[in-house]
Amino acid sequence: MPELVLELNGQSWTLDPTRSYSLGRDPQGDFVLQDSRVSWRHATVRWGGQSWVVEDHGSTNGTYAQGQRVQQQLLGPGTVIHLGNATDGPRLSFTGGAEPYQSQQTAAMPYQSGQGAAYQSQQAPAAPYQSQQAPATPYQQQPPQIPATTPYGQPGGPPPQQPAGAPPADGGQPNNGATSLHQFAVGQVTRIGRALENELVVPDLQVSRLHAEFQAHSDGRFEIHDMGSHNGTYVNGQQLPKNGRANLGPNDTVGIGHSTFRLVGNQLQEFVDTGEVSFSARHLTVQVNNGQTTILNDVSFGVPEKSLIGVIGPSGSGKSTLLRALTGYRPATYGEVLYDHRNLYTHFAELRHRIGLVPQDDILHTALPIRQALRLAAQLRFPGDVAVAERNNRVEEVLAELKLLPHADKRISSLSGGQRKRVSVALELLTKPSLIFLDEPTSGLDPGMDRDVMQLLRGLADDGRTVLVVTHSVAELGLCDRVLVMAPGGGVAYFGAPDEALNFFGYDNWADVFSAFENYRDYDWMGRWRGSQHYQMYAADLDAVQPQAAPYQPMGVIQQKAQTWGSQVLTLMRRYAAVILADKGFLGLTVALPVILGLVSLAIPADSGLGYGPPENGLRNGDASIVLLVLVVGMCFSGAANAVRELIKERVIYERERAVGLSRSAYLMSKVFVLGIVTVLQGAILCVIGLAPREMPEEGVLFTSSPAVEMSLVIMVLGCTSMMIGLVISALVRTSEMTMPLLVMISVVQLVFTGALFQVHGTLGVEQLAWLMPSRWALAGAGTTVDLNTLTASPTEEPDPDPLWKHEAGFWLLDVTALLVLAVICGFLVMKFLRRHEPEVMRA
C-alpha cells in the first residue's frame, strides 16, 4: 500500500488508507476550502483497494486533472488536482516515492473527440485557501446524513439506472444524486445566494448574491422567501413574485439557478444540475389550420445523458418544427417534453436558463468584436449584482474552451463560417446550459468546416452536456451517439445508433434513403419503424406511457428579468451604439442623407425665402410651401429609412434574447433612444442647410425671436415620428427585402397628403385620411410659423385658408402634439408586432 501525502496551501498531511477525506466548503469536512468555486461537499479522497482515488460529488464547477474535468481520478505521487477551475482553482498536490499514476479515463476535450487530446494547462500559483477546520455554524451542529430510505442514493454515488424518459421513482423529482444536505433547526433562517456571507452558498452566476431564504417555523412549517432575486425563485416550476413567500411541503421543489432543493424531514437536499440529466419527448404532435393539418406526427424518443443526437430528414419532414417543440419556442399541440422528468412547457420559466439554442443565423451582432459582443450579452443574461470582473472572467473561460482567444478582438463578420458558429455556441455556453440545440449549424460550410463544427459538438457532449443538432449534412453522423431520422409527414422513420441506420433502411448511402423518402412519400415509414426491433430497443418504453392529450395553453406567469428595465435599456443602447459606430458605411450614409436632401432644397431659388415677398408680389411668396414640402418629405424619408431594417435584421437575436429574459419594452426603447438621437441630428443638419441661406419671417408664434428654431423643432419631431413608422414596417414584414418597397410607398403617400400639392382641408375622406400622415401635421406646424395661409394666398381668388396653418401658438402646439400622438400609436403597434416574434410559450 503506497504512502501518499497531500499538500495544500503550503501544508502537508500523510493520508490514512483506513478512512476517507472530504473536500469542500463544509466546515465539518476534513479539508475546508473557502473558495466560492468549490462546492459545499466537492469531492472525497480515499483508498480504493488498489490505488488512491479522488471522486467528484457532482460539484458545480468540477474537479480537474491535467486540464480535464474528471468524475474519478487515480492518485499517486506527482498528481495535481484543481478544484473549481482547471488553471487557478485550489490546488492539491500529492507526493510519495512512486511514479505518478495515470487516469484510467481519457476524457476527450471539445472538438477533439476520439483523439484523446488532453489540454495541458499552465499551473497557477496556489492561492491562500483555508485548510484548517472552521467552527461549526449553528445550522450544522451535526454532520448531515442522508436517510437510508432516500431514493437518491448516497452522496456522489451513481443515480438509479432507469430507461431514458421513464418516470422517476419519487414521482417527478430530478433523477440525480443529492450533492449536499442542510440541516434545519426550529426557528432558523437559512439564507441562500452567491455571496459568501450566506449560510448556503450557491456559486452560480445565475443566482443573486442574496437570492432567497428558507425559514423553519416553530409550528413545523417551512417557508421559502424570495429576497428580490434577479432570475427568480421557483416553487414546483412556478415563479414566486419578487419578494414573495410560499409554504413548502415534503413533495415541493424549489428551483434557484442550476440548483433544485427538496425538503426531506427537517433536512434540505440540494440537487445541482451539472448536465447529467435525462431528456425525452413523448408523443409530440403539432397541428395547424385548426387541427386540419399535422406537421409533426406522434414523435417519441429519449436522449441519453451527455450525448450528441443528430436529427436528419428530407425537406418538409418537420425537423425545424420538432426543434421548436423541444425547446418550448412553439409547444406541441399534444404530447410533452420532459427535462429530467419535469414538463418543460409548464416549467419553462425556470428551465429556460438551462437550455441553449443556436439558430441557423447569427445570434450576435457581426459588426462587433467577439469579446465585446460576448461581454454585452453576458451583461444582459447575468443578474445585475454580478460584478464586471465575474462576467468578464466567465467570458474568458468560454473563449478559452472554444479556442477563440486568438480571435477574441476580431470582428465576427471577418471570421470563417465555422468560427462564427463557434461564437454563437460561445454565447449559449455563458450560462452553462445542460442541453444545447442547434439548427443547421453546418449549412453553407465546406466539408472541412463541417467536420470542425461536428467535432466541436462532440466535444461539448463529452464535456458533460447533451447536444441535439438538426442538420442536412450526413458526412459526420458517425460522431453522434444517436441519430433521429424524420420521414415525410413529420413522423419518426428511425431512431438509434448511426452505424445501424443504413442497414435498417436497406441502402448503402443516405442519398438513396432520401430518394426513397421522396419516391415513396405515401409509404408508412413510421409504421415500419414501430414494427422493428430497433423501436423495441430505443423507444418502446416511451410510447408505453401516454401523456395527457390536451392542447397546451400558454402560461401566464411573470417573466423575471435578470437585469432591471433601466439596466437592460442602457446595455442595449451601448450595444446598439457600438454596432452603429462599427459600421462606417452606415455612418457615412447617415450623415450624407440629410446633407444631400438639404442641398436639394436649395435648388429652389433662395431669394424667395420663407418670409414675405417683395412689394410688387403683394407681400406673397408662392415658393414657401415648396421649400417646406421638400424639407418635410426629406425628413419623412430620412427618419423612416433609419429604422426600416433595424428590427427585421435582428429578429433572430431578439427571439433568442427574449427567451432568456429580455424585456420587450426595454428592447424597443433602446432603439427609440439611439435612433431618436441619430434622427434629431439629421434633422438639425437638414434644417441648417435648408433654412440658413433663406430669409426668415420676422417672428414665430411660440419663439417669437427664433422662427427658424421653431420650424427646426417641428422637423425633428417629424423625423422621430417617421422613425417610429419605420419601426412598424420593420416589425411587420417577414423579410428585409420587403422593407424598401414599403419605404418608397410610405414616402410617396406622405408627399401626396401634405396639403402643399392640392387642397386637403374641406374634402370629406381625404382630410380625415391626411390626419394619419405625419407629413400633414409637420408641414402645418412649419406653415403656422411662417403664416403659410398668407404667403400662398392668390391675389385673384377668394382666400380659403387651411385651418391647421393659422399663425397662432395654439395651432403650432396642436400640430406638434398630433405628431407625438402618432409616434406613441406607432410604438404601441411595434410592441404588438414584436410579440409575434417571441417564443410562443412566453405569450400570456
JSON list of C-alpha atoms in Angstrom, two decimals, residues 110-219:
[
{"chain": "A", "resi": 110, "resn": "PRO", "atom": "CA", "xyz": [-14.12, 19.73, -27.07]},
{"chain": "A", "resi": 111, "resn": "TYR", "atom": "CA", "xyz": [-13.61, 19.48, -30.83]},
{"chain": "A", "resi": 112, "resn": "GLN", "atom": "CA", "xyz": [-11.01, 16.70, -30.27]},
{"chain": "A", "resi": 113, "resn": "SER", "atom": "CA", "xyz": [-13.42, 13.79, -29.94]},
{"chain": "A", "resi": 114, "resn": "GLY", "atom": "CA", "xyz": [-11.94, 10.38, -30.28]},
{"chain": "A", "resi": 115, "resn": "GLN", "atom": "CA", "xyz": [-8.38, 11.64, -30.46]},
{"chain": "A", "resi": 116, "resn": "GLY", "atom": "CA", "xyz": [-7.58, 11.51, -26.78]},
{"chain": "A", "resi": 117, "resn": "ALA", "atom": "CA", "xyz": [-6.19, 15.02, -26.90]},
{"chain": "A", "resi": 118, "resn": "ALA", "atom": "CA", "xyz": [-5.59, 16.41, -23.43]},
{"chain": "A", "resi": 119, "resn": "TYR", "atom": "CA", "xyz": [-5.41, 20.13, -22.82]},
{"chain": "A", "resi": 120, "resn": "GLN", "atom": "CA", "xyz": [-2.21, 20.93, -20.96]},
{"chain": "A", "resi": 121, "resn": "SER", "atom": "CA", "xyz": [-2.82, 23.94, -18.74]},
{"chain": "A", "resi": 122, "resn": "GLN", "atom": "CA", "xyz": [-0.26, 26.13, -17.01]},
{"chain": "A", "resi": 123, "resn": "GLN", "atom": "CA", "xyz": [-0.42, 25.56, -13.30]},
{"chain": "A", "resi": 124, "resn": "ALA", "atom": "CA", "xyz": [-1.16, 28.79, -11.45]},
{"chain": "A", "resi": 125, "resn": "PRO", "atom": "CA", "xyz": [0.38, 29.50, -8.07]},
{"chain": "A", "resi": 126, "resn": "ALA", "atom": "CA", "xyz": [-1.76, 28.27, -5.24]},
{"chain": "A", "resi": 127, "resn": "ALA", "atom": "CA", "xyz": [-3.88, 30.99, -3.67]},
{"chain": "A", "resi": 128, "resn": "PRO", "atom": "CA", "xyz": [-4.16, 31.18, 0.10]},
{"chain": "A", "resi": 129, "resn": "TYR", "atom": "CA", "xyz": [-7.11, 28.91, 0.86]},
{"chain": "A", "resi": 130, "resn": "GLN", "atom": "CA", "xyz": [-8.23, 27.94, 4.32]},
{"chain": "A", "resi": 131, "resn": "SER", "atom": "CA", "xyz": [-7.16, 24.43, 5.18]},
{"chain": "A", "resi": 132, "resn": "GLN", "atom": "CA", "xyz": [-7.90, 24.33, 8.90]},
{"chain": "A", "resi": 133, "resn": "GLN", "atom": "CA", "xyz": [-11.12, 23.16, 10.48]},
{"chain": "A", "resi": 134, "resn": "ALA", "atom": "CA", "xyz": [-13.55, 26.06, 10.82]},
{"chain": "A", "resi": 135, "resn": "PRO", "atom": "CA", "xyz": [-16.01, 26.24, 13.72]},
{"chain": "A", "resi": 136, "resn": "ALA", "atom": "CA", "xyz": [-19.38, 24.69, 13.01]},
{"chain": "A", "resi": 137, "resn": "THR", "atom": "CA", "xyz": [-22.16, 27.14, 12.27]},
{"chain": "A", "resi": 138, "resn": "PRO", "atom": "CA", "xyz": [-25.46, 26.86, 14.20]},
{"chain": "A", "resi": 139, "resn": "TYR", "atom": "CA", "xyz": [-27.36, 25.21, 11.39]},
{"chain": "A", "resi": 140, "resn": "GLN", "atom": "CA", "xyz": [-24.79, 22.41, 11.05]},
{"chain": "A", "resi": 141, "resn": "GLN", "atom": "CA", "xyz": [-24.20, 21.19, 14.56]},
{"chain": "A", "resi": 142, "resn": "GLN", "atom": "CA", "xyz": [-24.17, 17.59, 13.34]},
{"chain": "A", "resi": 143, "resn": "PRO", "atom": "CA", "xyz": [-22.74, 16.28, 10.07]},
{"chain": "A", "resi": 144, "resn": "PRO", "atom": "CA", "xyz": [-25.78, 15.75, 7.82]},
{"chain": "A", "resi": 145, "resn": "GLN", "atom": "CA", "xyz": [-26.63, 12.18, 6.96]},
{"chain": "A", "resi": 146, "resn": "ILE", "atom": "CA", "xyz": [-28.83, 11.00, 4.11]},
{"chain": "A", "resi": 147, "resn": "PRO", "atom": "CA", "xyz": [-31.59, 8.65, 5.31]},
{"chain": "A", "resi": 148, "resn": "ALA", "atom": "CA", "xyz": [-31.16, 5.10, 4.15]},
{"chain": "A", "resi": 149, "resn": "THR", "atom": "CA", "xyz": [-34.58, 5.23, 2.53]},
{"chain": "A", "resi": 150, "resn": "THR", "atom": "CA", "xyz": [-33.86, 8.20, 0.28]},
{"chain": "A", "resi": 151, "resn": "PRO", "atom": "CA", "xyz": [-34.47, 7.32, -3.36]},
{"chain": "A", "resi": 152, "resn": "TYR", "atom": "CA", "xyz": [-31.45, 9.25, -4.49]},
{"chain": "A", "resi": 153, "resn": "GLY", "atom": "CA", "xyz": [-28.70, 7.07, -3.04]},
{"chain": "A", "resi": 154, "resn": "GLN", "atom": "CA", "xyz": [-25.58, 8.17, -1.24]},
{"chain": "A", "resi": 155, "resn": "PRO", "atom": "CA", "xyz": [-23.83, 11.47, -1.92]},
{"chain": "A", "resi": 156, "resn": "GLY", "atom": "CA", "xyz": [-21.75, 11.27, -5.03]},
{"chain": "A", "resi": 157, "resn": "GLY", "atom": "CA", "xyz": [-22.98, 7.79, -5.81]},
{"chain": "A", "resi": 158, "resn": "PRO", "atom": "CA", "xyz": [-24.43, 6.92, -9.19]},
{"chain": "A", "resi": 159, "resn": "PRO", "atom": "CA", "xyz": [-28.12, 7.77, -9.68]},
{"chain": "A", "resi": 160, "resn": "PRO", "atom": "CA", "xyz": [-30.62, 4.96, -10.09]},
{"chain": "A", "resi": 161, "resn": "GLN", "atom": "CA", "xyz": [-30.49, 3.49, -13.56]},
{"chain": "A", "resi": 162, "resn": "GLN", "atom": "CA", "xyz": [-33.77, 3.96, -15.41]},
{"chain": "A", "resi": 163, "resn": "PRO", "atom": "CA", "xyz": [-34.70, 3.92, -19.06]},
{"chain": "A", "resi": 164, "resn": "ALA", "atom": "CA", "xyz": [-34.45, 7.34, -20.68]},
{"chain": "A", "resi": 165, "resn": "GLY", "atom": "CA", "xyz": [-37.66, 9.21, -20.12]},
{"chain": "A", "resi": 166, "resn": "ALA", "atom": "CA", "xyz": [-39.09, 6.74, -17.60]},
{"chain": "A", "resi": 167, "resn": "PRO", "atom": "CA", "xyz": [-40.90, 8.22, -14.59]},
{"chain": "A", "resi": 168, "resn": "PRO", "atom": "CA", "xyz": [-38.63, 8.63, -11.57]},
{"chain": "A", "resi": 169, "resn": "ALA", "atom": "CA", "xyz": [-39.19, 6.53, -8.51]},
{"chain": "A", "resi": 170, "resn": "ASP", "atom": "CA", "xyz": [-40.23, 9.51, -6.41]},
{"chain": "A", "resi": 171, "resn": "GLY", "atom": "CA", "xyz": [-42.89, 10.72, -8.78]},
{"chain": "A", "resi": 172, "resn": "GLY", "atom": "CA", "xyz": [-41.23, 13.53, -10.61]},
{"chain": "A", "resi": 173, "resn": "GLN", "atom": "CA", "xyz": [-38.16, 14.74, -8.75]},
{"chain": "A", "resi": 174, "resn": "PRO", "atom": "CA", "xyz": [-34.83, 15.23, -10.51]},
{"chain": "A", "resi": 175, "resn": "ASN", "atom": "CA", "xyz": [-33.13, 11.91, -11.18]},
{"chain": "A", "resi": 176, "resn": "ASN", "atom": "CA", "xyz": [-29.66, 12.77, -9.88]},
{"chain": "A", "resi": 177, "resn": "GLY", "atom": "CA", "xyz": [-27.87, 12.27, -6.59]},
{"chain": "A", "resi": 178, "resn": "ALA", "atom": "CA", "xyz": [-28.19, 14.85, -3.83]},
{"chain": "A", "resi": 179, "resn": "THR", "atom": "CA", "xyz": [-24.99, 16.86, -3.90]},
{"chain": "A", "resi": 180, "resn": "SER", "atom": "CA", "xyz": [-25.39, 18.26, -0.39]},
{"chain": "A", "resi": 181, "resn": "LEU", "atom": "CA", "xyz": [-27.66, 18.22, 2.67]},
{"chain": "A", "resi": 182, "resn": "HIS", "atom": "CA", "xyz": [-28.56, 21.07, 5.01]},
{"chain": "A", "resi": 183, "resn": "GLN", "atom": "CA", "xyz": [-29.96, 20.55, 8.50]},
{"chain": "A", "resi": 184, "resn": "PHE", "atom": "CA", "xyz": [-32.69, 22.85, 9.82]},
{"chain": "A", "resi": 185, "resn": "ALA", "atom": "CA", "xyz": [-33.28, 23.88, 13.42]},
{"chain": "A", "resi": 186, "resn": "VAL", "atom": "CA", "xyz": [-36.57, 25.25, 14.73]},
{"chain": "A", "resi": 187, "resn": "GLY", "atom": "CA", "xyz": [-36.83, 28.99, 14.16]},
{"chain": "A", "resi": 188, "resn": "GLN", "atom": "CA", "xyz": [-33.77, 29.03, 11.94]},
{"chain": "A", "resi": 189, "resn": "VAL", "atom": "CA", "xyz": [-33.45, 31.22, 8.85]},
{"chain": "A", "resi": 190, "resn": "THR", "atom": "CA", "xyz": [-31.06, 29.96, 6.19]},
{"chain": "A", "resi": 191, "resn": "ARG", "atom": "CA", "xyz": [-30.10, 32.43, 3.52]},
{"chain": "A", "resi": 192, "resn": "ILE", "atom": "CA", "xyz": [-29.13, 31.21, 0.08]},
{"chain": "A", "resi": 193, "resn": "GLY", "atom": "CA", "xyz": [-27.22, 33.09, -2.57]},
{"chain": "A", "resi": 194, "resn": "ARG", "atom": "CA", "xyz": [-23.96, 33.58, -4.38]},
{"chain": "A", "resi": 195, "resn": "ALA", "atom": "CA", "xyz": [-22.28, 35.72, -1.71]},
{"chain": "A", "resi": 196, "resn": "LEU", "atom": "CA", "xyz": [-20.06, 34.03, 0.84]},
{"chain": "A", "resi": 197, "resn": "GLU", "atom": "CA", "xyz": [-21.96, 35.60, 3.76]},
{"chain": "A", "resi": 198, "resn": "ASN", "atom": "CA", "xyz": [-24.96, 33.34, 3.03]},
{"chain": "A", "resi": 199, "resn": "GLU", "atom": "CA", "xyz": [-25.39, 30.20, 5.13]},
{"chain": "A", "resi": 200, "resn": "LEU", "atom": "CA", "xyz": [-25.97, 28.25, 1.92]},
{"chain": "A", "resi": 201, "resn": "VAL", "atom": "CA", "xyz": [-23.65, 29.43, -0.86]},
{"chain": "A", "resi": 202, "resn": "VAL", "atom": "CA", "xyz": [-24.52, 28.57, -4.48]},
{"chain": "A", "resi": 203, "resn": "PRO", "atom": "CA", "xyz": [-21.56, 29.53, -6.73]},
{"chain": "A", "resi": 204, "resn": "ASP", "atom": "CA", "xyz": [-23.73, 30.08, -9.81]},
{"chain": "A", "resi": 205, "resn": "LEU", "atom": "CA", "xyz": [-23.76, 33.35, -11.74]},
{"chain": "A", "resi": 206, "resn": "GLN", "atom": "CA", "xyz": [-27.48, 32.83, -12.41]},
{"chain": "A", "resi": 207, "resn": "VAL", "atom": "CA", "xyz": [-28.06, 33.21, -8.66]},
{"chain": "A", "resi": 208, "resn": "SER", "atom": "CA", "xyz": [-28.23, 36.62, -7.00]},
{"chain": "A", "resi": 209, "resn": "ARG", "atom": "CA", "xyz": [-25.84, 37.49, -4.17]},
{"chain": "A", "resi": 210, "resn": "LEU", "atom": "CA", "xyz": [-28.74, 37.42, -1.69]},
{"chain": "A", "resi": 211, "resn": "HIS", "atom": "CA", "xyz": [-31.27, 35.29, -3.52]},
{"chain": "A", "resi": 212, "resn": "ALA", "atom": "CA", "xyz": [-33.72, 33.70, -1.07]},
{"chain": "A", "resi": 213, "resn": "GLU", "atom": "CA", "xyz": [-34.06, 32.34, 2.43]},
{"chain": "A", "resi": 214, "resn": "PHE", "atom": "CA", "xyz": [-35.57, 29.21, 3.98]},
{"chain": "A", "resi": 215, "resn": "GLN", "atom": "CA", "xyz": [-37.39, 29.59, 7.28]},
{"chain": "A", "resi": 216, "resn": "ALA", "atom": "CA", "xyz": [-38.18, 26.76, 9.72]},
{"chain": "A", "resi": 217, "resn": "HIS", "atom": "CA", "xyz": [-41.08, 27.95, 11.91]},
{"chain": "A", "resi": 218, "resn": "SER", "atom": "CA", "xyz": [-41.77, 26.70, 15.43]},
{"chain": "A", "resi": 219, "resn": "ASP", "atom": "CA", "xyz": [-45.13, 25.26, 14.33]}
]
